[in-house]
mmCIF file with all atom_site columns, C-alpha atoms in Angstrom:
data_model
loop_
_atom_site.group_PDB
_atom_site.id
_atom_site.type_symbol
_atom_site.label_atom_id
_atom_site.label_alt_id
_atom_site.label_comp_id
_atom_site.label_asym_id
_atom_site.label_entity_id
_atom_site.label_seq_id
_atom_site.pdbx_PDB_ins_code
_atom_site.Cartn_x
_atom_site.Cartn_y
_atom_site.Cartn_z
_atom_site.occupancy
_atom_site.B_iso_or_equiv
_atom_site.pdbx_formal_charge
_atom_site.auth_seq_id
_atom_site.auth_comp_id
_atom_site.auth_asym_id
_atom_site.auth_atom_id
_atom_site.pdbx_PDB_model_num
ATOM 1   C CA . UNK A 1 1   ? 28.847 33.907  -62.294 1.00 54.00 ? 1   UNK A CA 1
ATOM 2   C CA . UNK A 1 2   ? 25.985 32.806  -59.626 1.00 52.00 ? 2   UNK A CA 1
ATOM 3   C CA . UNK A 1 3   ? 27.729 32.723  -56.615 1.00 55.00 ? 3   UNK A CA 1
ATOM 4   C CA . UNK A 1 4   ? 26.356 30.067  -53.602 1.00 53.00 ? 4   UNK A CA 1
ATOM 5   C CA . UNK A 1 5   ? 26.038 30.472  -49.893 1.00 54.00 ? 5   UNK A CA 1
ATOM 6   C CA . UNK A 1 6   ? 26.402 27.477  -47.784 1.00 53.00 ? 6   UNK A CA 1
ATOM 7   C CA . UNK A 1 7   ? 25.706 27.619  -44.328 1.00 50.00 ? 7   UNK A CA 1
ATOM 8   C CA . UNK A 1 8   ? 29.081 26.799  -42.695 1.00 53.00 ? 8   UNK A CA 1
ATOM 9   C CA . UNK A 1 9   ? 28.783 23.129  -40.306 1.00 53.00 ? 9   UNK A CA 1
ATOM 10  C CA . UNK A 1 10  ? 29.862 24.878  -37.534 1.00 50.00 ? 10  UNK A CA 1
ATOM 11  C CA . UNK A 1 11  ? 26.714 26.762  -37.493 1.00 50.00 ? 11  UNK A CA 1
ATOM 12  C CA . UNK A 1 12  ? 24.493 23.820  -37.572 1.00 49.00 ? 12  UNK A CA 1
ATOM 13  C CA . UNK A 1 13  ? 25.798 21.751  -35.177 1.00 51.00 ? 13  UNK A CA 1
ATOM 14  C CA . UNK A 1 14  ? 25.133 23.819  -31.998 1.00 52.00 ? 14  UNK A CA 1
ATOM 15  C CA . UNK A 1 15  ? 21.635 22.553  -33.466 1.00 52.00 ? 15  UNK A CA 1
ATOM 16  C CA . UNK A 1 16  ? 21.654 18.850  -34.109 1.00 50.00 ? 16  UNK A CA 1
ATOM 17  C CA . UNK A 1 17  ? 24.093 17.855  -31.457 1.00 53.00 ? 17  UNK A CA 1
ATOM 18  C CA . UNK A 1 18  ? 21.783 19.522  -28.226 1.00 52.00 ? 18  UNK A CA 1
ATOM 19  C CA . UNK A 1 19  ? 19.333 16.615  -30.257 1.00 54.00 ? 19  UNK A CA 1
ATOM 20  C CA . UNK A 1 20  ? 21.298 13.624  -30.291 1.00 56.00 ? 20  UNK A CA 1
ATOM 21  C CA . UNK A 1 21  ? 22.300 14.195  -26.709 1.00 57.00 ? 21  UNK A CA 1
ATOM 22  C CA . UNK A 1 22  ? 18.985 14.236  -25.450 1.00 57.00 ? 22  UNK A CA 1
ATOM 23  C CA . UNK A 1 23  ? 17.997 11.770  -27.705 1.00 54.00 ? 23  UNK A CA 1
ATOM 24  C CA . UNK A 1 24  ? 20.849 9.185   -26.366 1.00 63.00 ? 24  UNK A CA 1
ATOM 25  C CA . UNK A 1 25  ? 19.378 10.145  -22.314 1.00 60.00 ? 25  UNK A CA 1
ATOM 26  C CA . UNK A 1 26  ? 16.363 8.891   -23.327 1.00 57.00 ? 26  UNK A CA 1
ATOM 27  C CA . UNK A 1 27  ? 17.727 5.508   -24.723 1.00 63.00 ? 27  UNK A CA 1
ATOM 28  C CA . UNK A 1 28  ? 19.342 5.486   -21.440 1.00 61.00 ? 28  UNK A CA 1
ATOM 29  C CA . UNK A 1 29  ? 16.766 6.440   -18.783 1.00 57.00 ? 29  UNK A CA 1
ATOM 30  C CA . UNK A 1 30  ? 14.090 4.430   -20.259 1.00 63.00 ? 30  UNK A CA 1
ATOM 31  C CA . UNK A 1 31  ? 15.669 0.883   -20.140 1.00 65.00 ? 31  UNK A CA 1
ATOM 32  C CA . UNK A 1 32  ? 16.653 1.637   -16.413 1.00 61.00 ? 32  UNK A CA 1
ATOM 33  C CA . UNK A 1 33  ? 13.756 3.585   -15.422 1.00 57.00 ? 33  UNK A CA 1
ATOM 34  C CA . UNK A 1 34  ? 11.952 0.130   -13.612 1.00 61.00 ? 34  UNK A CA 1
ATOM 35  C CA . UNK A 1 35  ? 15.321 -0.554  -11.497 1.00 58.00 ? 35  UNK A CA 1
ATOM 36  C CA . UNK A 1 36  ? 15.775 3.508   -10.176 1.00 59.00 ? 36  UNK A CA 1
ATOM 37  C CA . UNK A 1 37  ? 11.876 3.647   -8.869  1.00 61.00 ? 37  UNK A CA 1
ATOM 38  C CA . UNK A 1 38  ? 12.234 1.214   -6.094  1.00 57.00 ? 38  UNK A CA 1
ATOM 39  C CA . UNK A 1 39  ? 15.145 3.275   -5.609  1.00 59.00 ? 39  UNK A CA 1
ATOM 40  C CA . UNK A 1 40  ? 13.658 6.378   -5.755  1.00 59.00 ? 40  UNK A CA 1
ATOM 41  C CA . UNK A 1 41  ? 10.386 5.031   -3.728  1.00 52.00 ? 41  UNK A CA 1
ATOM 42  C CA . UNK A 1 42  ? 12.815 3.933   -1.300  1.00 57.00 ? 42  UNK A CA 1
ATOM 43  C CA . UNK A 1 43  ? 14.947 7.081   -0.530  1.00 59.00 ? 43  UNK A CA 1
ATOM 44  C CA . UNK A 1 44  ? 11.759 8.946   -0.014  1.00 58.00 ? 44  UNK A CA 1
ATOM 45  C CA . UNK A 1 45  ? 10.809 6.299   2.777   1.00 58.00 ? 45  UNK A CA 1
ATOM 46  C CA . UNK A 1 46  ? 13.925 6.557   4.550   1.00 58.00 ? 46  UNK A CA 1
ATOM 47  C CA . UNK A 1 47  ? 13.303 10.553  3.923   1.00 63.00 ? 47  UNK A CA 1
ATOM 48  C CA . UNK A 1 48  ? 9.390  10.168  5.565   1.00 61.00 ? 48  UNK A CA 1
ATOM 49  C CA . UNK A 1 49  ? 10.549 7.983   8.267   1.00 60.00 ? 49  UNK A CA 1
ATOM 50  C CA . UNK A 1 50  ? 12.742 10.705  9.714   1.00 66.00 ? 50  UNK A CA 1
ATOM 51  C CA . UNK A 1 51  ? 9.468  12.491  10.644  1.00 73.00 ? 51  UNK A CA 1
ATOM 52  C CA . UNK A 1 52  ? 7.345  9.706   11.458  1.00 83.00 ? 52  UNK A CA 1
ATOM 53  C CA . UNK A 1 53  ? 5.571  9.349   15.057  1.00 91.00 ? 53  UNK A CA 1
ATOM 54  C CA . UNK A 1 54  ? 4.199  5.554   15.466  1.00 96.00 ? 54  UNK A CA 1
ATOM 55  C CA . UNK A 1 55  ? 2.000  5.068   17.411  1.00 97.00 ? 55  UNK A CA 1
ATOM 56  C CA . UNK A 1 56  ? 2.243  1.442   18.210  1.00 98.00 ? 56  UNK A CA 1
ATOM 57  C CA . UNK A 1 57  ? 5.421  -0.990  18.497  1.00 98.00 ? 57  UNK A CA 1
ATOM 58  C CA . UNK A 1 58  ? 5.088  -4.087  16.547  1.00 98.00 ? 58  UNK A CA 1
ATOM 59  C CA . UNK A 1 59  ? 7.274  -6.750  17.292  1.00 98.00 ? 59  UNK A CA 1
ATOM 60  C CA . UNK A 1 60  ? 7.402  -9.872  14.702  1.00 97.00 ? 60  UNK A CA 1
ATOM 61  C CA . UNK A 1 61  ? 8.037  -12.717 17.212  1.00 92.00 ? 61  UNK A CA 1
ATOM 62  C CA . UNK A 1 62  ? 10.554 -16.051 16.668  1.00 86.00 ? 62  UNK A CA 1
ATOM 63  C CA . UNK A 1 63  ? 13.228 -15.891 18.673  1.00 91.00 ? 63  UNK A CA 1
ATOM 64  C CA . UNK A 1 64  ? 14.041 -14.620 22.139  1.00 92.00 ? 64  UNK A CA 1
ATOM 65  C CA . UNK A 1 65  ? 16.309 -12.219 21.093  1.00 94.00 ? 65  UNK A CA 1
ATOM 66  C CA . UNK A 1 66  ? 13.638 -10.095 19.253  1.00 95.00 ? 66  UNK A CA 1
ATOM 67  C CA . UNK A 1 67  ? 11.889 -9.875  22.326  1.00 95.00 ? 67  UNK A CA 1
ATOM 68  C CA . UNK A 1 68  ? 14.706 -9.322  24.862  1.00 96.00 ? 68  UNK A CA 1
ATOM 69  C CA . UNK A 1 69  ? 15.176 -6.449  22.529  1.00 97.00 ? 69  UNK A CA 1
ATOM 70  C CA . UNK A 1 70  ? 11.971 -5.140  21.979  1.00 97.00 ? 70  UNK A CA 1
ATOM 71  C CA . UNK A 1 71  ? 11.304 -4.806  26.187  1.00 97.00 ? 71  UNK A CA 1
ATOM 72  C CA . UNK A 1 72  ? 13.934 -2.901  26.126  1.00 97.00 ? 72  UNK A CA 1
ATOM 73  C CA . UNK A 1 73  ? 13.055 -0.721  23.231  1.00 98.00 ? 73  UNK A CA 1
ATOM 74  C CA . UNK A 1 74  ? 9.392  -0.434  24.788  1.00 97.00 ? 74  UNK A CA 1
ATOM 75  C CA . UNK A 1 75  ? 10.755 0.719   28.198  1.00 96.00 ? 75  UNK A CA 1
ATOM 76  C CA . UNK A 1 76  ? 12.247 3.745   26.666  1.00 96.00 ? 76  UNK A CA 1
ATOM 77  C CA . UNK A 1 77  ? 8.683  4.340   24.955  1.00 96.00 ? 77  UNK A CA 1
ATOM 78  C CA . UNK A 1 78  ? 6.781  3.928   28.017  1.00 95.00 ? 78  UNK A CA 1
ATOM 79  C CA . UNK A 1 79  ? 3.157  5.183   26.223  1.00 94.00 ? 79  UNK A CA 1
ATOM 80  C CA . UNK A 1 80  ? 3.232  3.132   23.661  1.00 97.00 ? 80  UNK A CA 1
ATOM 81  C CA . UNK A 1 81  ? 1.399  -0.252  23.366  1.00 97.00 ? 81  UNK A CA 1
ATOM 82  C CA . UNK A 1 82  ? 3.498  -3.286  22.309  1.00 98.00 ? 82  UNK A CA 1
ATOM 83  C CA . UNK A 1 83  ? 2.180  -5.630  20.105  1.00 98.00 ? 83  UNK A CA 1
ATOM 84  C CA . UNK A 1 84  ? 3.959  -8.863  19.224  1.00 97.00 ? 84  UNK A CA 1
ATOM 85  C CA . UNK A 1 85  ? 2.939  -11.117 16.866  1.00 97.00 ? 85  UNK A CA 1
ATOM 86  C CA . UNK A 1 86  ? 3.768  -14.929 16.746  1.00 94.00 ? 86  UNK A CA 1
ATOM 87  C CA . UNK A 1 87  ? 6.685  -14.795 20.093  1.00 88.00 ? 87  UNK A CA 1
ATOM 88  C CA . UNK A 1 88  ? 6.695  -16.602 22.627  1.00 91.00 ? 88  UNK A CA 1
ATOM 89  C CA . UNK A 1 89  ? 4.324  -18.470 25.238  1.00 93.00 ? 89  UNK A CA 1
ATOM 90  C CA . UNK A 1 90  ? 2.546  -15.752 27.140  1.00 93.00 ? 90  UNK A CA 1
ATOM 91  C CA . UNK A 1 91  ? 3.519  -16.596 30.122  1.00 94.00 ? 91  UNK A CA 1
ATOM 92  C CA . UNK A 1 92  ? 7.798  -16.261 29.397  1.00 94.00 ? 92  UNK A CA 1
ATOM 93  C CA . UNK A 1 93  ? 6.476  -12.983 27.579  1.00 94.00 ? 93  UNK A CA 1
ATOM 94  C CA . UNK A 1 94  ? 4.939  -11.462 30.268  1.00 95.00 ? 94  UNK A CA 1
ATOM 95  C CA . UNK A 1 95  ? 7.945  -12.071 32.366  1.00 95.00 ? 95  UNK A CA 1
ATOM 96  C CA . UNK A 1 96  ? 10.491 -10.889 29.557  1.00 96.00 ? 96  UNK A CA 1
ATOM 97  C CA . UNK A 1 97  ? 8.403  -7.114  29.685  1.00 96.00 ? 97  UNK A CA 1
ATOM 98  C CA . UNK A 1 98  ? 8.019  -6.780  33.312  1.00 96.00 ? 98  UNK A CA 1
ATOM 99  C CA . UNK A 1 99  ? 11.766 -7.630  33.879  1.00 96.00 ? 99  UNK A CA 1
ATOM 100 C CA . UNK A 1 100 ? 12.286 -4.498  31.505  1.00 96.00 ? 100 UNK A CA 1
ATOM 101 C CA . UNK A 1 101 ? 9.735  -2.383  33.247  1.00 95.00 ? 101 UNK A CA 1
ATOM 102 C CA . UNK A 1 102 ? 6.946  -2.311  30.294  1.00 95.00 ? 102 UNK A CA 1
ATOM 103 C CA . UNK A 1 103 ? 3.148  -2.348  32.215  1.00 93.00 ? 103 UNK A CA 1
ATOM 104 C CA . UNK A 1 104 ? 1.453  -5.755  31.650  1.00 92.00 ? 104 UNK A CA 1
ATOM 105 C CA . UNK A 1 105 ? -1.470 -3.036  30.413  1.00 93.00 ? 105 UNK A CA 1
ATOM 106 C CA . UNK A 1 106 ? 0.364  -1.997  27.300  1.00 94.00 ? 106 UNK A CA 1
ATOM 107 C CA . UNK A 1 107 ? 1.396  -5.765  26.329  1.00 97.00 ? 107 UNK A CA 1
ATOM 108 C CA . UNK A 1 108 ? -0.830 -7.651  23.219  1.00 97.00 ? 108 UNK A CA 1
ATOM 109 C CA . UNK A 1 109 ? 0.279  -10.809 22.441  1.00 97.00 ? 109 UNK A CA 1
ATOM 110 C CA . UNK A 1 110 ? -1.175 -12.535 19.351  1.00 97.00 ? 110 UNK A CA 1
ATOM 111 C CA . UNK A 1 111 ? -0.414 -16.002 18.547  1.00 96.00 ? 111 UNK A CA 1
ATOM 112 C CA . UNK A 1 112 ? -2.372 -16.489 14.907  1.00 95.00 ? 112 UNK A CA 1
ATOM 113 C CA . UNK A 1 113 ? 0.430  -16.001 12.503  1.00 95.00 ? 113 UNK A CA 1
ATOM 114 C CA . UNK A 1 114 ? 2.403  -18.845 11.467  1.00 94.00 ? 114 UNK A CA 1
ATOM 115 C CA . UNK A 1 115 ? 5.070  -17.041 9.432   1.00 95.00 ? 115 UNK A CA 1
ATOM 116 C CA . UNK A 1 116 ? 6.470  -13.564 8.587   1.00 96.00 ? 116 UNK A CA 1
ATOM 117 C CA . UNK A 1 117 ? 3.734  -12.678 5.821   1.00 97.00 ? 117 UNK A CA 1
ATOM 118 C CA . UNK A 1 118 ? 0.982  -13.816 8.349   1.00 97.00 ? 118 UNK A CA 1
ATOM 119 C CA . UNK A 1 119 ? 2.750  -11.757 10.652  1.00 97.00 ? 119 UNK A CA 1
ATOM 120 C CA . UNK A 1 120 ? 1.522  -9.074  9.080   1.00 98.00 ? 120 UNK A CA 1
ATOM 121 C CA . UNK A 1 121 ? -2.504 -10.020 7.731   1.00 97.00 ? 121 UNK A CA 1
ATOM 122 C CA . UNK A 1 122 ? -3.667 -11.610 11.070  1.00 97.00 ? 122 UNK A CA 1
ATOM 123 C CA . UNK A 1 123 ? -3.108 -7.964  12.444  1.00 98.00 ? 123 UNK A CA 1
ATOM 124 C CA . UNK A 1 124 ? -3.619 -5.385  9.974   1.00 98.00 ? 124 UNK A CA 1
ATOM 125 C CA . UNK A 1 125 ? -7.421 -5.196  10.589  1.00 97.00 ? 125 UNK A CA 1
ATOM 126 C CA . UNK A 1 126 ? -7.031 -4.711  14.003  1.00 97.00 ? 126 UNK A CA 1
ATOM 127 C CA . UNK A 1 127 ? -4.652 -2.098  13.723  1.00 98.00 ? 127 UNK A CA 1
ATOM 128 C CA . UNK A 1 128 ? -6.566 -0.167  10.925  1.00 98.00 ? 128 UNK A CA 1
ATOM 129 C CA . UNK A 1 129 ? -9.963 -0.646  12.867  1.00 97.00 ? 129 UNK A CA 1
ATOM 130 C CA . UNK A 1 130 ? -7.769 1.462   15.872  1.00 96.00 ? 130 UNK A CA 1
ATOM 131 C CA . UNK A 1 131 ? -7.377 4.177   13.920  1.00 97.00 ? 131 UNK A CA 1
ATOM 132 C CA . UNK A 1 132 ? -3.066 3.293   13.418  1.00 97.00 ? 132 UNK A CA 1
ATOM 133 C CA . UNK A 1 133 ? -1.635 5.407   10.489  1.00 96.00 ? 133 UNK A CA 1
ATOM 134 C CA . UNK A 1 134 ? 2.186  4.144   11.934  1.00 97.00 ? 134 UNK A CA 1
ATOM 135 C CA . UNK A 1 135 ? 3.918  1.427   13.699  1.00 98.00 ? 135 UNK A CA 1
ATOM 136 C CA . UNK A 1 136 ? 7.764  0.658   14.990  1.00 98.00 ? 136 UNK A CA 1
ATOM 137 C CA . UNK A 1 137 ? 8.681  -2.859  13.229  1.00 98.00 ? 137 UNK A CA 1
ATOM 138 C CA . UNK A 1 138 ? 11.076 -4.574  15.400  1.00 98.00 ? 138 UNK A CA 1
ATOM 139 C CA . UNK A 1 139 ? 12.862 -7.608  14.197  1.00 97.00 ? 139 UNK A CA 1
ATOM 140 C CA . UNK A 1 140 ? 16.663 -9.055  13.835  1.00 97.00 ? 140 UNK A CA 1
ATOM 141 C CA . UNK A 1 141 ? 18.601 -6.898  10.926  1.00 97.00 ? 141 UNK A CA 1
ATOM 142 C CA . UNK A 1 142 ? 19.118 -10.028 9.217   1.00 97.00 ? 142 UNK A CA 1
ATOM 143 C CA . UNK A 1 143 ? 15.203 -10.061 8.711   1.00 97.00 ? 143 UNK A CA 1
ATOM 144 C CA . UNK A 1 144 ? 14.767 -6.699  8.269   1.00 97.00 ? 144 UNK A CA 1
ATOM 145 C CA . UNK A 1 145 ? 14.787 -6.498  4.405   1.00 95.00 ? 145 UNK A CA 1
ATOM 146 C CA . UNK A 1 146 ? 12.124 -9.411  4.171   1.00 97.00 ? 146 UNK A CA 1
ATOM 147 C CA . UNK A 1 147 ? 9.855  -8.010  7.249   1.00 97.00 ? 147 UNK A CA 1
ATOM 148 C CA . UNK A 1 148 ? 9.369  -4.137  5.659   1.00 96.00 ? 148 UNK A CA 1
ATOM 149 C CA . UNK A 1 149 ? 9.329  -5.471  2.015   1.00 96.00 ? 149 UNK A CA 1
ATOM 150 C CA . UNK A 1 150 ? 6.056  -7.143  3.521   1.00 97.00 ? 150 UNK A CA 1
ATOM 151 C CA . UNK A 1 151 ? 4.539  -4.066  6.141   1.00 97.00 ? 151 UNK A CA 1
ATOM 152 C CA . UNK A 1 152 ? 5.164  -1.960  3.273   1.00 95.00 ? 152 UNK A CA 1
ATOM 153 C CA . UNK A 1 153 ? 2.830  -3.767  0.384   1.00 96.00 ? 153 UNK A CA 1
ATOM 154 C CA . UNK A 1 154 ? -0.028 -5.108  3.533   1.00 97.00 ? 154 UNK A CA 1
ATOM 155 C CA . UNK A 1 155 ? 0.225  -2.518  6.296   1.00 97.00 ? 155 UNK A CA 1
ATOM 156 C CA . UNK A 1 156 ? 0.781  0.143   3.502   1.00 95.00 ? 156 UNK A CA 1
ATOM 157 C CA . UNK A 1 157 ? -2.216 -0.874  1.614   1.00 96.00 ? 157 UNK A CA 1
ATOM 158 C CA . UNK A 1 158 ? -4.447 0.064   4.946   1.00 96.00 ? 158 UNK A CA 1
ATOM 159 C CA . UNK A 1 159 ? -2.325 3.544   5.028   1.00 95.00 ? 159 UNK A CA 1
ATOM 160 C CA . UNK A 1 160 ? -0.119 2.166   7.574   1.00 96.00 ? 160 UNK A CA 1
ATOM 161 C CA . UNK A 1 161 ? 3.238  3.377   7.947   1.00 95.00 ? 161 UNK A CA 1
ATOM 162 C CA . UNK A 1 162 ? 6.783  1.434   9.206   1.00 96.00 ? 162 UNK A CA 1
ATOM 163 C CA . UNK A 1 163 ? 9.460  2.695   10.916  1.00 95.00 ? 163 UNK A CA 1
ATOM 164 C CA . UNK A 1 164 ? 12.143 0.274   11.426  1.00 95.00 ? 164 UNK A CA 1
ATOM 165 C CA . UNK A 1 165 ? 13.764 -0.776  14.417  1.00 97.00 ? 165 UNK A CA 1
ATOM 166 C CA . UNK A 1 166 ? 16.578 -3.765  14.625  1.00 96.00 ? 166 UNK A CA 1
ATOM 167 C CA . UNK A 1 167 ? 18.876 -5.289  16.961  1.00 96.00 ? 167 UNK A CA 1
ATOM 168 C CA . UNK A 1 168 ? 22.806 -7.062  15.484  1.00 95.00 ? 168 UNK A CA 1
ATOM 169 C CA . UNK A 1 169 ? 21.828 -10.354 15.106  1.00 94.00 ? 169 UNK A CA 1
ATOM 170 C CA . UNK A 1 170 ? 25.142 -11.275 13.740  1.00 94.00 ? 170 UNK A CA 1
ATOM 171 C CA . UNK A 1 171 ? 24.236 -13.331 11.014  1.00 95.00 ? 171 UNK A CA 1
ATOM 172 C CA . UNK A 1 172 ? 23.967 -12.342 6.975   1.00 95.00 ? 172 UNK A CA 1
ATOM 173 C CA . UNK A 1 173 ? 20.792 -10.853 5.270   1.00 93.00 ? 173 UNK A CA 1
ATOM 174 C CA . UNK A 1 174 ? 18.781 -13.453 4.310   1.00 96.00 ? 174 UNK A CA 1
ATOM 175 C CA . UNK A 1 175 ? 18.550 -14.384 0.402   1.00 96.00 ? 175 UNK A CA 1
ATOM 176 C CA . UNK A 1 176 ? 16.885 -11.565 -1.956  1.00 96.00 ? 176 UNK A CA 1
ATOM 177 C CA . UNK A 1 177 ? 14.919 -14.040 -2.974  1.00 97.00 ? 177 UNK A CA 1
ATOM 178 C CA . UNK A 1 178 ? 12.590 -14.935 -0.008  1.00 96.00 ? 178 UNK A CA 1
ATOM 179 C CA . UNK A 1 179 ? 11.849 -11.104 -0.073  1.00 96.00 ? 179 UNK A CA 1
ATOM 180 C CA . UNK A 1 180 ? 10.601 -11.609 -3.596  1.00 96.00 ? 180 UNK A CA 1
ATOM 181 C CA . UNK A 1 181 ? 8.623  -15.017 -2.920  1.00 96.00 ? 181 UNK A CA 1
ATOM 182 C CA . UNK A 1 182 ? 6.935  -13.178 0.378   1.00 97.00 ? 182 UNK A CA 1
ATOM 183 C CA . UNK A 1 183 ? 6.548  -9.826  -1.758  1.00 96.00 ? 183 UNK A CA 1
ATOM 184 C CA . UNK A 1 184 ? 4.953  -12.064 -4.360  1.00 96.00 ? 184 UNK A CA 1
ATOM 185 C CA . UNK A 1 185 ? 2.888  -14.053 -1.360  1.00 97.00 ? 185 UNK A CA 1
ATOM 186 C CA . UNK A 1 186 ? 1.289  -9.873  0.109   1.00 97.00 ? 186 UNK A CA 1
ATOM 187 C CA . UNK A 1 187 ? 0.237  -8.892  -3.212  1.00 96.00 ? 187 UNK A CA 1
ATOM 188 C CA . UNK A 1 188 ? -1.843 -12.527 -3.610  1.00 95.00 ? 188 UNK A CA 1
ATOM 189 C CA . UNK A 1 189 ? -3.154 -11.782 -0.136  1.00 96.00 ? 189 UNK A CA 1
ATOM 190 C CA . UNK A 1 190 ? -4.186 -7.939  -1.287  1.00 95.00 ? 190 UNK A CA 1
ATOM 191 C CA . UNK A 1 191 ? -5.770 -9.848  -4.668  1.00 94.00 ? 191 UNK A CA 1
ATOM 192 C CA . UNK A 1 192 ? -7.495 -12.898 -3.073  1.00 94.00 ? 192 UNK A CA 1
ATOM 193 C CA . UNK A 1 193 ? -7.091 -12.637 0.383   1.00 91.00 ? 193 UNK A CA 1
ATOM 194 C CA . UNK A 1 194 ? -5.057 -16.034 0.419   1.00 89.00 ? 194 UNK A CA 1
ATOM 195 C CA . UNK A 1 195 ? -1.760 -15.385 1.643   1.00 83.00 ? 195 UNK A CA 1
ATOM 196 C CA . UNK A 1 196 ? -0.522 -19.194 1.379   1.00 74.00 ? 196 UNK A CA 1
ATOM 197 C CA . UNK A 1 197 ? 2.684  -20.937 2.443   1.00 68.00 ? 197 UNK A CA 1
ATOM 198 C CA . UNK A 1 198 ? 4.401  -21.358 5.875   1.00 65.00 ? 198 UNK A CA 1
ATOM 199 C CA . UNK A 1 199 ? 8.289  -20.460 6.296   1.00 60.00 ? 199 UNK A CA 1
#
């Protein structure tokens, strides 16, 4: 009588099952993949900015507390130039920076922008024409998220890095979703040069 081997299924499972698992990873990973890059893209920014030198302050004017803050923050960078963008009248300005000690010389005050996205394009130019590869962003935490969001798609697109600075405003984040409308509103200005809308 023929007698038959069969390969026990023991020994073909270390095989198959290696197989499946990667297999189920994949059906993992790839439905998720969009949400972890900004997550990943993020970390390494916080990562970078540990090492970043900027070479300019940029202060995204609006209220008085920004600036209050910002003379401060400049007097303790004494070499640096200070540019704000949108604050207020030059002449309470000036005041607000010599009262902290910062010289009149390294104060720019530019009054074109008429909104946090504008903040951004009326300048970027400017600052790329100067040869800046890296600014401080100074603004009110609860603006934060919305002010980056935008220096990272229009400043970024010139090479220009942000390092963020902010003061406790005391008041929530703003909604998610007018970092996705002004998000929306840089990547129309890098397309057509139309940035659009006042907020």
């Amino acid at each position: 009588m023929a007698h038959h081997h069969t390969i026990p299924r023991s020994h073909s499972n270390p095989i198959i099952k290696p197989r499946r698992r990667r297999w189920r990873l994949w059906k993992l990973l790839v439905p998720i993949s969009p949400l972890l890059l900004p997550i990943v893209w993020f970390g390494y920014r916080e990562i970078e900015n540990t090492w970043i030198e900027p070479q300019v302050i940029f202060v995204l004017g609006g209220e008085e507390e920004r600036e209050i803050f910002a003379a401060k923050f400049a007097n303790t960078h004494p070499n640096l130039p200070v540019w704000i963008s949108g604050g207020a009248p030059q002449g309470y300005a000036k005041r607000v920076f010599k009262k902290a000690g910062v010289a009149a010389d390294n104060l720019h005050l530019d009054y074109r922008a008429i909104d946090t996205v504008t903040n951004f394009t009326t300048l970027v130019d400017r600052f790329e024409s100067k040869g800046i590869t890296s600014v401080y962003l100074v603004t009110s935490d609860d603006h934060m998220q919305r002010a980056r969001a935008i220096g990272e798609i229009v400043f970024g697109s010139r090479g220009i890095k942000v390092k963020p600075v902010t003061f406790n405003s005391d008041r929530p984040s703003e909604p998610i979703q007018k970092t996705v409308r002004d998000s929306f509103r840089s990547i129309l200005w890098l397309t057509t040069g139309y940035a659009g809308g006042k907020d």
